[in-house]
mmCIF file of C-alpha atoms in Angstrom:
data_model
loop_
_atom_site.group_PDB
_atom_site.id
_atom_site.type_symbol
_atom_site.label_atom_id
_atom_site.label_comp_id
_atom_site.label_asym_id
_atom_site.label_seq_id
_atom_site.Cartn_x
_atom_site.Cartn_y
_atom_site.Cartn_z
ATOM 1 C CA MET A 1 0.000 0.000 0.000
ATOM 2 C CA THR A 2 2.851 2.383 0.803
ATOM 3 C CA LYS A 3 4.425 1.759 -2.621
ATOM 4 C CA ILE A 4 1.180 2.740 -4.339
ATOM 5 C CA ILE A 5 0.944 5.972 -2.354
ATOM 6 C CA LYS A 6 4.573 6.814 -3.161
ATOM 7 C CA LYS A 7 3.967 6.087 -6.828
ATOM 8 C CA ILE A 8 0.879 8.307 -6.874
ATOM 9 C CA ALA A 9 2.760 11.096 -5.066
ATOM 10 C CA LYS A 10 5.611 10.856 -7.562
ATOM 11 C CA GLN A 11 3.211 11.033 -10.531
ATOM 12 C CA PHE A 12 1.420 13.991 -8.924
ATOM 13 C CA SER A 13 4.701 15.844 -8.378
ATOM 14 C CA TYR A 14 5.627 15.336 -12.058
ATOM 15 C CA LEU A 15 2.231 16.680 -13.100
ATOM 16 C CA LEU A 16 2.619 19.683 -10.798
ATOM 17 C CA VAL A 17 6.064 20.504 -12.213
ATOM 18 C CA ILE A 18 4.793 20.232 -15.789
ATOM 19 C CA LEU A 19 1.758 22.426 -15.082
ATOM 20 C CA THR A 20 4.029 25.004 -13.453
ATOM 21 C CA LEU A 21 6.577 25.068 -16.272
ATOM 22 C CA LEU A 22 4.115 25.201 -19.188
ATOM 23 C CA PRO A 23 3.027 28.838 -18.686
ATOM 24 C CA VAL A 24 6.638 29.909 -18.144
ATOM 25 C CA LEU A 25 7.709 28.096 -21.312
ATOM 26 C CA PHE A 26 4.763 29.513 -23.262
ATOM 27 C CA PHE A 27 5.566 33.064 -22.131
ATOM 28 C CA GLY A 28 9.266 32.582 -22.897
ATOM 29 C CA ILE A 29 8.583 31.328 -26.416
ATOM 30 C CA PHE A 30 6.412 34.367 -27.157
ATOM 31 C CA GLN A 31 9.289 36.679 -26.225
ATOM 32 C CA ILE A 32 11.293 35.422 -29.228
ATOM 33 C CA PRO A 33 10.910 37.968 -32.077
ATOM 34 C CA ALA A 34 10.747 35.271 -34.779
ATOM 35 C CA VAL A 35 7.824 33.596 -33.005
ATOM 36 C CA GLN A 36 6.078 36.941 -32.583
ATOM 37 C CA ASP A 37 6.558 37.731 -36.284
ATOM 38 C CA TYR A 38 5.109 34.357 -37.281
ATOM 39 C CA VAL A 39 2.039 34.694 -35.038
ATOM 40 C CA ILE A 40 1.393 38.314 -36.011
ATOM 41 C CA LYS A 41 1.707 37.561 -39.747
ATOM 42 C CA LYS A 42 -0.841 34.767 -39.393
ATOM 43 C CA LEU A 43 -3.219 37.084 -37.522
ATOM 44 C CA VAL A 44 -2.816 39.897 -40.060
ATOM 45 C CA VAL A 45 -3.520 37.559 -42.988
ATOM 46 C CA LYS A 46 -6.608 36.203 -41.220
ATOM 47 C CA ILE A 47 -7.926 39.666 -40.314
ATOM 48 C CA SER A 48 -7.168 40.983 -43.808
ATOM 49 C CA SER A 49 -9.178 38.167 -45.399
ATOM 50 C CA ILE A 50 -12.071 38.708 -42.985
ATOM 51 C CA ILE A 51 -12.388 42.444 -43.640
ATOM 52 C CA GLY A 52 -11.446 42.150 -47.319
ATOM 53 C CA THR A 53 -8.804 44.863 -47.358
ATOM 54 C CA GLU A 54 -5.029 45.193 -47.386
ATOM 55 C CA LEU A 55 -3.194 45.389 -44.048
ATOM 56 C CA ASP A 56 0.500 46.206 -43.922
ATOM 57 C CA TYR A 57 3.021 47.169 -41.241
ATOM 58 C CA SER A 58 6.766 47.639 -40.930
ATOM 59 C CA LYS A 59 7.266 46.167 -37.455
ATOM 60 C CA ALA A 60 5.047 44.520 -34.867
ATOM 61 C CA ARG A 61 5.666 43.206 -31.369
ATOM 62 C CA ILE A 62 3.527 41.499 -28.769
ATOM 63 C CA THR A 63 3.930 43.794 -25.759
ATOM 64 C CA GLY A 64 1.610 42.259 -23.200
ATOM 65 C CA VAL A 65 -0.795 39.434 -22.721
ATOM 66 C CA ARG A 66 -3.327 40.983 -25.103
ATOM 67 C CA LYS A 67 -1.474 43.889 -26.742
ATOM 68 C CA VAL A 68 0.237 44.123 -30.122
ATOM 69 C CA ARG A 69 2.264 47.218 -31.073
ATOM 70 C CA PHE A 70 2.412 48.059 -34.783
ATOM 71 C CA ASP A 71 4.790 50.532 -36.407
ATOM 72 C CA ASN A 72 3.624 52.126 -39.687
ATOM 73 C CA LEU A 73 0.268 50.365 -39.818
ATOM 74 C CA PHE A 74 -1.543 50.755 -43.139
ATOM 75 C CA ILE A 75 -5.127 49.697 -43.747
ATOM 76 C CA GLY A 76 -6.335 50.109 -47.314
ATOM 77 C CA ASP A 77 -9.826 49.895 -48.730
ATOM 78 C CA GLN A 78 -11.114 47.781 -51.611
ATOM 79 C CA PHE A 79 -9.901 50.409 -54.114
ATOM 80 C CA ASN A 80 -6.303 50.519 -52.733
ATOM 81 C CA ASP A 81 -6.814 53.925 -51.183
ATOM 82 C CA THR A 82 -5.449 54.655 -47.719
ATOM 83 C CA LEU A 83 -8.208 54.070 -45.210
ATOM 84 C CA ILE A 84 -6.033 54.323 -42.079
ATOM 85 C CA TYR A 85 -2.344 55.010 -41.624
ATOM 86 C CA SER A 86 -0.697 55.252 -38.231
ATOM 87 C CA SER A 87 2.990 55.491 -37.370
ATOM 88 C CA LYS A 88 2.435 53.856 -33.945
ATOM 89 C CA THR A 89 -0.583 51.749 -33.015
ATOM 90 C CA ILE A 90 -1.371 49.509 -30.062
ATOM 91 C CA ALA A 91 -4.076 46.940 -30.680
ATOM 92 C CA VAL A 92 -5.745 45.241 -27.731
ATOM 93 C CA MET A 93 -7.094 41.779 -28.495
ATOM 94 C CA PRO A 94 -10.325 40.730 -26.789
ATOM 95 C CA ILE A 95 -10.289 37.557 -24.762
#
């Protein structure tokens, strides 16, 4: 009986360590600029296809849990005219 309890405690401690390290690892990965670029490009393509217009930017960084900072954000309309241009923009993503 004692061996079973020790085995269960050992498995539980492994699970606890994994559940503790996952958020830290996730946060650390999102601090890498290449990962941020990949995620932001995917989001911009998806949003651009949803609204049916061109979106372009020179630089973007994830600055918080829900914030993305864009430099030189351009949003065009269906006729390739400038709808919105901003040199610095912070977008807050809803949860």
